[in-house]
Coordinates of C-alpha atoms in Angstrom, one line a residue:
M1 CA 70.6 66.8 104.9
A2 CA 74.3 66.3 105.7
T3 CA 75.8 68.8 108.1
T4 CA 79.5 68.0 108.3
R5 CA 82.1 69.3 105.8
D6 CA 83.5 65.9 104.8
T7 CA 80.1 64.4 104.0
R8 CA 78.6 67.3 102.0
T9 CA 77.3 66.2 98.5
V10 CA 76.7 68.4 95.5
M11 CA 75.0 67.3 92.3
I12 CA 76.8 68.6 89.2
V13 CA 74.3 69.0 86.3
D14 CA 76.4 69.3 83.1
S15 CA 76.5 67.5 79.8
E16 CA 80.2 67.8 79.0
P17 CA 82.3 65.0 80.4
A18 CA 85.4 67.2 80.6
Q19 CA 83.5 69.9 82.5
Q20 CA 82.0 67.2 84.8
R21 CA 85.5 66.0 85.7
F22 CA 86.8 69.5 86.2
L23 CA 84.0 70.5 88.5
A24 CA 84.2 67.2 90.4
A25 CA 87.9 67.7 91.0
L26 CA 87.4 71.3 92.0
V27 CA 84.6 70.7 94.6
S28 CA 86.5 67.8 96.1
R29 CA 89.2 70.3 97.1
G30 CA 86.6 71.8 99.4
G31 CA 85.6 68.6 100.9
W32 CA 82.6 68.0 98.7
R33 CA 81.5 64.6 97.3
S34 CA 79.8 64.9 93.9
V35 CA 77.2 63.1 91.8
V36 CA 76.6 63.8 88.2
A37 CA 73.6 64.3 85.9
G38 CA 74.0 64.9 82.2
D39 CA 70.7 66.8 81.6
T40 CA 68.0 68.5 83.6
D41 CA 65.5 65.6 83.4
T42 CA 68.1 63.2 84.8
A43 CA 68.8 65.7 87.6
L44 CA 65.2 65.9 88.6
A45 CA 64.8 62.1 88.5
K46 CA 67.7 61.7 90.8
L47 CA 66.1 63.9 93.5
G48 CA 63.9 61.1 94.6
T49 CA 66.6 58.5 94.9
Q50 CA 68.5 57.7 98.1
E51 CA 71.5 59.5 96.6
G52 CA 69.4 62.5 95.7
M53 CA 67.9 62.8 99.2
A54 CA 71.4 63.2 100.6
L55 CA 72.2 66.2 98.5
D56 CA 73.4 69.4 100.1
A57 CA 73.5 71.6 97.0
V58 CA 73.1 71.6 93.2
L59 CA 75.5 73.1 90.6
V60 CA 74.0 73.5 87.1
D61 CA 75.5 74.8 83.9
Q62 CA 73.2 77.1 81.8
G63 CA 74.1 75.1 78.7
T64 CA 72.8 71.8 80.1
P65 CA 70.4 70.0 77.7
G66 CA 66.7 69.8 78.7
M67 CA 64.5 72.4 80.3
D68 CA 65.0 76.2 80.1
M69 CA 67.1 77.1 83.1
A70 CA 64.5 79.1 84.9
E71 CA 62.0 76.3 84.3
F72 CA 64.4 73.8 85.7
V73 CA 65.1 75.9 88.8
A74 CA 61.4 76.3 89.4
E75 CA 60.7 72.6 89.0
L76 CA 63.6 71.7 91.4
R77 CA 62.2 74.2 93.9
R78 CA 58.7 72.5 93.6
W79 CA 60.2 69.2 94.7
R80 CA 63.0 70.4 97.1
P81 CA 62.2 74.0 98.2
A82 CA 65.1 74.3 100.6
L83 CA 67.9 72.7 98.5
P84 CA 70.5 75.4 97.6
L85 CA 71.3 75.8 93.9
I86 CA 74.0 77.7 92.0
V87 CA 73.7 78.4 88.3
I88 CA 76.9 78.6 86.2
T89 CA 76.4 81.2 83.4
M90 CA 78.5 82.5 80.5
R91 CA 80.3 85.8 81.1
N92 CA 77.4 87.6 79.3
G93 CA 74.7 85.5 80.9
V94 CA 73.2 88.0 83.2
E95 CA 69.7 87.5 81.8
V96 CA 70.0 83.8 82.5
A97 CA 71.1 84.5 86.0
V98 CA 68.3 86.9 86.6
G99 CA 65.7 84.4 85.3
A100 CA 67.2 81.6 87.4
M101 CA 67.3 83.7 90.6
R102 CA 63.7 84.8 90.1
A103 CA 62.8 81.2 89.9
G104 CA 64.6 80.4 93.1
A105 CA 68.3 79.9 92.5
S106 CA 70.5 80.7 95.5
D107 CA 73.4 82.3 93.6
F108 CA 75.3 82.3 90.3
V109 CA 78.9 82.1 89.1
Q110 CA 80.2 83.1 85.7
K111 CA 82.7 81.4 83.4
P112 CA 85.6 81.2 83.4
I113 CA 85.1 79.7 86.8
A114 CA 87.5 80.9 89.5
P115 CA 88.0 77.8 91.8
D116 CA 88.2 79.7 95.1
R117 CA 85.1 81.8 94.2
L118 CA 83.0 78.7 93.4
L119 CA 84.1 76.9 96.7
E120 CA 83.3 80.1 98.6
A121 CA 79.8 80.2 97.0
L122 CA 79.1 76.6 97.9
D123 CA 80.2 77.1 101.5
R124 CA 78.1 80.2 101.7
I125 CA 74.8 78.8 100.4
V126 CA 74.9 75.9 102.9
S127 CA 76.0 77.9 105.9
T128 CA 73.4 78.9 108.5
S129 CA 75.7 81.1 110.5
G130 CA 76.3 83.9 107.9
P131 CA 73.9 86.6 106.6
Q132 CA 70.6 85.3 105.3
G133 CA 67.8 86.5 103.1
E134 CA 68.6 89.5 100.9
L135 CA 71.8 90.0 103.0
R136 CA 73.4 86.8 101.7
P137 CA 76.3 88.0 99.4
L138 CA 76.3 87.4 95.7
T139 CA 79.4 85.6 94.4
E140 CA 79.7 87.6 91.2
K141 CA 80.2 91.4 91.0
L142 CA 77.8 93.2 88.8
R143 CA 80.5 94.9 86.9
A144 CA 79.9 98.0 84.8
P145 CA 82.6 100.5 84.0
L146 CA 81.9 103.9 85.5
A147 CA 83.3 107.3 84.5
F148 CA 84.1 109.7 87.3
E149 CA 81.0 111.7 86.8
E150 CA 78.9 108.5 87.4
I151 CA 80.5 107.7 90.8
I152 CA 78.0 108.8 93.4
G153 CA 78.9 110.5 96.7
S154 CA 78.7 113.9 98.1
S155 CA 80.2 113.5 101.6
P156 CA 83.5 115.6 102.0
N157 CA 85.8 112.6 102.6
F158 CA 84.5 110.8 99.5
R159 CA 84.7 113.8 97.3
S160 CA 88.2 114.4 98.5
A161 CA 89.2 110.9 97.4
L162 CA 87.4 111.4 94.1
A163 CA 89.3 114.7 93.5
I164 CA 92.7 112.9 94.1
A165 CA 91.7 110.1 91.8
A166 CA 90.6 112.4 89.0
K167 CA 93.8 114.3 89.2
A168 CA 95.9 111.1 89.3
A169 CA 94.1 109.8 86.2
R170 CA 95.7 112.6 84.1
A171 CA 99.2 111.9 85.4
R172 CA 101.5 108.9 84.6
V173 CA 102.4 108.0 88.2
P174 CA 101.4 104.8 90.1
V175 CA 98.3 105.1 92.2
M176 CA 97.6 103.4 95.6
I177 CA 93.9 103.0 96.6
N178 CA 93.2 102.0 100.2
G179 CA 89.9 101.0 101.7
R180 CA 87.9 98.2 103.4
P181 CA 86.4 95.5 101.2
G182 CA 83.4 96.7 99.1
T183 CA 84.2 100.4 99.3
G184 CA 84.7 100.6 95.5
K185 CA 88.4 100.3 95.0
E186 CA 88.1 98.4 91.7
V187 CA 85.5 100.9 90.5
F188 CA 87.9 103.8 91.1
A189 CA 90.8 101.9 89.6
R190 CA 88.9 101.3 86.4
A191 CA 87.7 104.9 86.3
I192 CA 91.3 106.1 86.6
H193 CA 92.4 104.0 83.7
S194 CA 89.4 105.1 81.5
A195 CA 90.0 108.8 82.2
S196 CA 93.8 108.5 81.6
P197 CA 95.8 108.9 78.4
R198 CA 96.1 105.1 78.5
A199 CA 92.4 104.5 78.1
R200 CA 92.8 102.9 74.6
G201 CA 95.4 100.5 76.0
A202 CA 94.9 97.2 77.8
L203 CA 93.6 97.1 81.3
V204 CA 94.7 93.9 83.1
M205 CA 93.8 92.9 86.6
V206 CA 95.7 90.7 89.0
D207 CA 93.9 89.6 92.2
C208 CA 96.8 88.6 94.5
S209 CA 94.3 87.3 97.1
A210 CA 93.0 84.7 94.7
V211 CA 96.5 83.3 93.6
S212 CA 98.9 81.2 95.5
P213 CA 101.7 83.4 96.8
G214 CA 104.3 81.3 95.0
L215 CA 102.5 82.0 91.6
I216 CA 102.0 85.8 92.0
G217 CA 105.5 86.5 90.6
S218 CA 105.1 84.4 87.5
G219 CA 101.6 85.9 87.0
L220 CA 103.1 89.4 87.0
F221 CA 106.4 88.9 85.3
G222 CA 105.8 85.6 83.3
H223 CA 108.1 82.6 83.3
E224 CA 110.2 80.5 80.9
R225 CA 109.4 76.8 80.4
G226 CA 111.0 74.8 83.2
A227 CA 111.6 77.8 85.4
F228 CA 110.1 75.9 88.4
A229 CA 108.1 72.7 89.0
G230 CA 104.9 72.8 87.0
A231 CA 106.2 75.4 84.5
F232 CA 105.5 73.2 81.5
D233 CA 105.1 76.1 79.1
R234 CA 106.4 79.6 78.6
Q235 CA 104.0 82.2 80.0
V236 CA 103.9 85.9 79.3
G237 CA 103.3 88.0 82.4
R238 CA 100.5 90.5 83.0
L239 CA 102.9 93.5 83.0
V240 CA 103.9 92.7 79.4
Q241 CA 100.3 91.9 78.4
A242 CA 99.3 95.4 79.6
D243 CA 102.1 97.2 77.7
G244 CA 100.8 100.7 76.8
G245 CA 97.9 100.4 79.3
S246 CA 97.4 99.8 83.0
V247 CA 97.6 96.9 85.5
I248 CA 95.4 96.8 88.6
I249 CA 97.1 94.9 91.4
D250 CA 94.3 94.0 93.8
H251 CA 95.3 93.1 97.3
V252 CA 98.9 94.2 96.9
E253 CA 99.5 93.4 100.5
C254 CA 99.4 89.7 99.6
I255 CA 102.5 89.9 97.4
P256 CA 105.4 87.9 99.0
L257 CA 108.6 89.8 99.8
E258 CA 110.7 88.2 97.0
T259 CA 108.1 89.4 94.4
Q260 CA 107.9 92.8 96.1
A261 CA 111.7 93.2 95.4
K262 CA 111.1 92.4 91.7
L263 CA 108.3 94.9 91.6
V264 CA 110.4 97.7 93.1
E265 CA 113.1 97.0 90.4
F266 CA 110.5 97.1 87.7
L267 CA 109.1 100.4 88.9
S268 CA 112.6 101.8 88.9
S269 CA 113.8 100.5 85.5
G270 CA 110.6 99.9 83.5
E271 CA 112.0 96.5 82.5
V272 CA 110.6 93.1 82.9
Q273 CA 112.6 89.9 83.3
M274 CA 110.7 86.6 83.2
I275 CA 111.3 84.1 86.0
G276 CA 113.9 81.7 84.7
G277 CA 114.8 84.1 81.8
S278 CA 117.8 86.3 81.1
I279 CA 116.3 88.8 78.6
R280 CA 115.0 92.1 79.9
Q281 CA 112.1 93.8 78.1
S282 CA 111.1 97.4 78.4
V283 CA 107.4 97.9 79.3
D284 CA 105.3 101.0 79.5
V285 CA 102.6 100.4 82.0
R286 CA 100.9 102.2 84.8
I287 CA 100.3 100.3 88.1
I288 CA 97.2 101.0 90.1
A289 CA 97.4 99.1 93.4
T290 CA 94.7 98.5 96.0
S291 CA 94.9 97.3 99.6
T292 CA 92.5 96.5 102.3
S293 CA 95.1 96.4 105.0
P294 CA 97.0 99.4 106.4
L295 CA 100.4 99.0 104.7
E296 CA 102.2 101.0 107.3
K297 CA 101.5 98.3 109.9
L298 CA 102.7 95.6 107.5
I299 CA 105.9 97.6 107.0
E300 CA 106.5 97.8 110.8
A301 CA 105.9 94.0 111.0
G302 CA 108.4 93.4 108.2
H303 CA 105.8 92.0 105.8
F304 CA 105.8 94.8 103.2
R305 CA 108.8 96.7 101.7
E306 CA 108.9 100.4 102.6
D307 CA 110.5 101.2 99.2
L308 CA 107.7 99.5 97.4
Y309 CA 105.1 101.4 99.5
Y310 CA 106.7 104.7 98.5
A311 CA 107.1 103.7 94.9
L312 CA 103.4 102.9 94.6
S313 CA 102.1 105.9 96.5
S314 CA 102.9 108.8 94.2
A315 CA 99.2 109.4 94.3
Q316 CA 97.3 107.8 97.2
F317 CA 93.9 108.0 98.7
T318 CA 91.6 106.1 101.1
L319 CA 88.0 105.3 100.3
P320 CA 85.7 105.8 103.3
S321 CA 83.3 103.1 104.5
L322 CA 79.7 103.5 103.6
S323 CA 78.9 103.9 107.3
E324 CA 81.2 107.0 107.3
R325 CA 79.1 108.6 104.5
R326 CA 75.6 107.4 105.4
G327 CA 74.1 110.5 103.8
D328 CA 75.1 109.0 100.4
V329 CA 73.0 105.8 100.9
G330 CA 69.9 107.4 99.4
P331 CA 71.5 108.7 96.2
L332 CA 73.6 105.6 95.9
T333 CA 70.5 103.4 96.2
R334 CA 68.6 105.2 93.4
H335 CA 71.7 105.1 91.2
L336 CA 72.4 101.4 91.8
L337 CA 68.7 100.6 91.1
A338 CA 68.9 102.5 87.9
R339 CA 71.9 100.4 86.8
I340 CA 70.3 97.1 88.0
G341 CA 67.1 98.0 86.2
G342 CA 69.1 98.3 83.0
L343 CA 70.4 94.8 83.2
P344 CA 69.0 92.2 80.7
G345 CA 65.9 90.7 82.1
M346 CA 65.2 93.5 84.5
G347 CA 63.2 96.8 84.2
P348 CA 62.8 100.2 85.9
I349 CA 62.8 99.9 89.7
G350 CA 61.7 102.5 92.2
V351 CA 62.1 102.7 96.0
T352 CA 60.0 104.1 98.7
D353 CA 61.0 106.6 101.5
D354 CA 60.4 104.0 104.2
A355 CA 62.8 101.6 102.4
L356 CA 65.4 104.3 102.2
R357 CA 65.1 105.1 105.9
L358 CA 65.7 101.4 106.6
L359 CA 68.7 101.1 104.3
A360 CA 70.3 104.3 105.7
A361 CA 69.9 102.9 109.3
Y362 CA 71.9 99.7 108.5
A363 CA 75.6 99.7 109.2
W364 CA 76.7 98.1 105.8
P365 CA 79.8 96.1 106.9
G366 CA 80.2 95.1 103.3
N367 CA 80.0 98.7 102.1
V368 CA 78.8 99.6 98.6
R369 CA 79.3 96.1 97.3
Q370 CA 76.9 94.7 99.9
L371 CA 74.4 97.5 99.2
Q372 CA 74.5 96.5 95.5
D373 CA 74.0 92.8 96.3
V374 CA 71.1 93.5 98.6
L375 CA 69.4 95.7 96.0
F376 CA 69.9 93.2 93.3
R377 CA 68.4 90.3 95.3
A378 CA 65.5 92.5 96.4
A379 CA 64.8 93.7 92.9
V380 CA 65.0 90.2 91.5
N381 CA 62.6 88.8 94.2
S382 CA 60.2 91.7 94.4
A383 CA 56.7 91.2 93.2
T384 CA 56.4 94.8 92.1
D385 CA 58.7 97.4 90.4
V386 CA 58.9 99.5 93.6
L387 CA 60.9 98.3 96.6
T388 CA 59.5 98.9 100.0
S389 CA 60.6 98.1 103.5
A390 CA 58.9 94.7 103.1
D391 CA 61.6 93.8 100.6
F392 CA 64.3 94.1 103.2
R393 CA 63.1 91.8 106.0
A394 CA 66.6 90.6 107.0
I395 CA 67.7 94.2 107.5
E396 CA 64.6 95.0 109.4
A397 CA 65.2 92.0 111.7
T398 CA 68.9 93.0 112.2
L399 CA 67.8 96.5 113.2
G400 CA 65.3 95.1 115.8
G401 CA 62.1 94.7 113.8
G402 CA 61.4 98.2 112.4
S403 CA 62.6 101.0 110.4
P404 CA 63.2 104.5 111.8
S405 CA 60.3 106.8 111.4
G406 CA 60.1 110.5 110.6
E407 CA 57.5 113.0 109.3
G408 CA 58.5 115.1 106.3
E409 CA 62.2 114.1 106.3
I410 CA 64.4 111.1 105.9
A411 CA 67.1 111.4 108.5
I412 CA 68.9 108.7 110.4
N413 CA 71.1 109.6 113.4
G414 CA 71.7 113.0 112.0
E415 CA 72.8 111.6 108.6
A416 CA 70.4 112.9 106.0
I417 CA 69.2 111.1 102.9
G418 CA 67.3 114.3 102.1
V419 CA 67.8 117.5 104.1
T420 CA 67.2 117.7 107.8
L421 CA 65.7 121.1 108.8
Y422 CA 65.5 120.7 112.6
L423 CA 67.9 120.2 115.4
P424 CA 67.2 117.5 118.0
D425 CA 65.9 120.3 120.3
G426 CA 63.3 121.3 117.8
N427 CA 64.9 124.5 116.6
L428 CA 65.8 125.1 112.9
R429 CA 69.3 124.4 111.8
P430 CA 71.5 127.3 110.6
L431 CA 70.8 128.3 107.0
E432 CA 74.4 127.8 106.1
E433 CA 74.3 124.1 107.2
I434 CA 71.0 123.5 105.3
E435 CA 72.5 125.2 102.2
A436 CA 75.6 123.0 102.4
D437 CA 73.4 119.9 102.6
V438 CA 71.3 120.9 99.6
I439 CA 74.4 121.5 97.5
R440 CA 76.0 118.1 98.6
L441 CA 72.7 116.4 97.8
A442 CA 72.5 118.0 94.4
I443 CA 76.1 117.1 93.6
G444 CA 75.4 113.4 94.4
H445 CA 72.0 113.5 92.6
Y446 CA 73.5 114.9 89.4
R447 CA 76.6 112.7 89.7
G448 CA 79.1 115.6 90.0
R449 CA 78.0 117.4 86.8
M450 CA 78.5 120.9 88.1
S451 CA 76.9 122.7 85.2
E452 CA 73.7 120.7 85.8
V453 CA 73.9 121.2 89.6
A454 CA 74.2 125.0 89.1
R455 CA 71.3 125.0 86.6
R456 CA 69.0 123.0 88.8
L457 CA 69.8 125.2 91.8
G458 CA 69.1 128.3 89.8
I459 CA 72.5 129.9 90.2
G460 CA 75.5 130.5 88.0
R461 CA 78.4 128.1 87.8
S462 CA 80.8 130.7 89.3
T463 CA 78.4 131.4 92.1
L464 CA 78.2 127.6 92.8
Y465 CA 82.0 127.3 93.0
R466 CA 82.2 130.4 95.3
K467 CA 79.6 128.7 97.6
L468 CA 81.6 125.5 97.6
S469 CA 84.7 127.4 98.7
D470 CA 82.8 129.4 101.4
L471 CA 81.1 126.3 102.8
G472 CA 84.2 124.2 102.7
I473 CA 82.7 121.6 100.3
D474 CA 85.4 119.6 98.5
T475 CA 84.6 118.4 95.0
A476 CA 86.4 116.7 92.1
A477 CA 84.3 118.4 89.5

């Protein structure tokens, strides 16, 4: 198998000539050479040729004539067990992706294909230096809109962020969401829109990290034909497309200074002027911005405008990393498995206490997104409908070969998945601390539905709120 970037070869399995040319041109940007097969039988026949033996990866479209996709993947695995394979699915093709991955596919991408995402997926599946096994990231997000009551977390810093988000949803002001990659910024942004008076309006997302800096401005504001080299047609911007709704500006820190100035002007006037145009159009849209970088440092370095920072930060909060709220790993795991189990082609999935101990011990550098990816891969590949520590061998190896042990409790370094009763010296913890843990656990387990929390704890709602105040537990409910 080839090892250097400029000699890597991918087989494109697709019956449409235009799509073949598009994918070949796309992968060539990443230094890949491509060979083409128009159907699955031809693809399998090519495996035994000299050209086929030099392959580093396979890229197959779900609509390719021939075998069922899962059957094709399984057959390819029979002949070339170690050859990485990515399946291209339709936007609603989760069931195809699940079947293909169960048969041995390495990853999947959805149409419409984002060029940078596909190249990243190809680079990742042939890399031996990154995470392996169930820790290998998925390229696609398993998106599902969540209401605030479905967002899981009982740690004080997380509930504080949730409270600010819920309050901001009811207002009309811009919102700034900070947090490391994978902490759930997009989930919160979508929940804010869904809980706002604009919920019936459009929700448009602009990922500034996936667009050339020179094109971010035209993407947001639109452009007239001939406004710049390559502007062959008039294009309406995302701000106008979202009139009456919301725009999520992901990775706002990537916006160049010239476009930042136009955004400040828009936030002040509510008017959009296309690049190369002279007409100003009034637009009613709420901006929800997200950032993975501390904007204050970028302001000091002269890379981000201070007036834009303040214009976007009428409501602002930071989402904590999963390692900062390790007590939420257990409830989050059960919640994510319930959602994964509801995907087409999946079914109910349980998880054992030893697996939860293992998951809670891991640092989760990719945060909630990484946890979801790991659970999805484990659920797809598991031979049973209950995940155990045996389904997380890569995590076990990372932790040194074993999961933490404990009799009658699930506690990792003082962070409880359940409720820890004893102090390290063997004495019981104070009743007030145990009670606070029980309430936090109940809030996370019942997804913030306070009436249900009170009923299950056997106390009145007013009593519950009094205890929350006495114990210093912050909640958005």
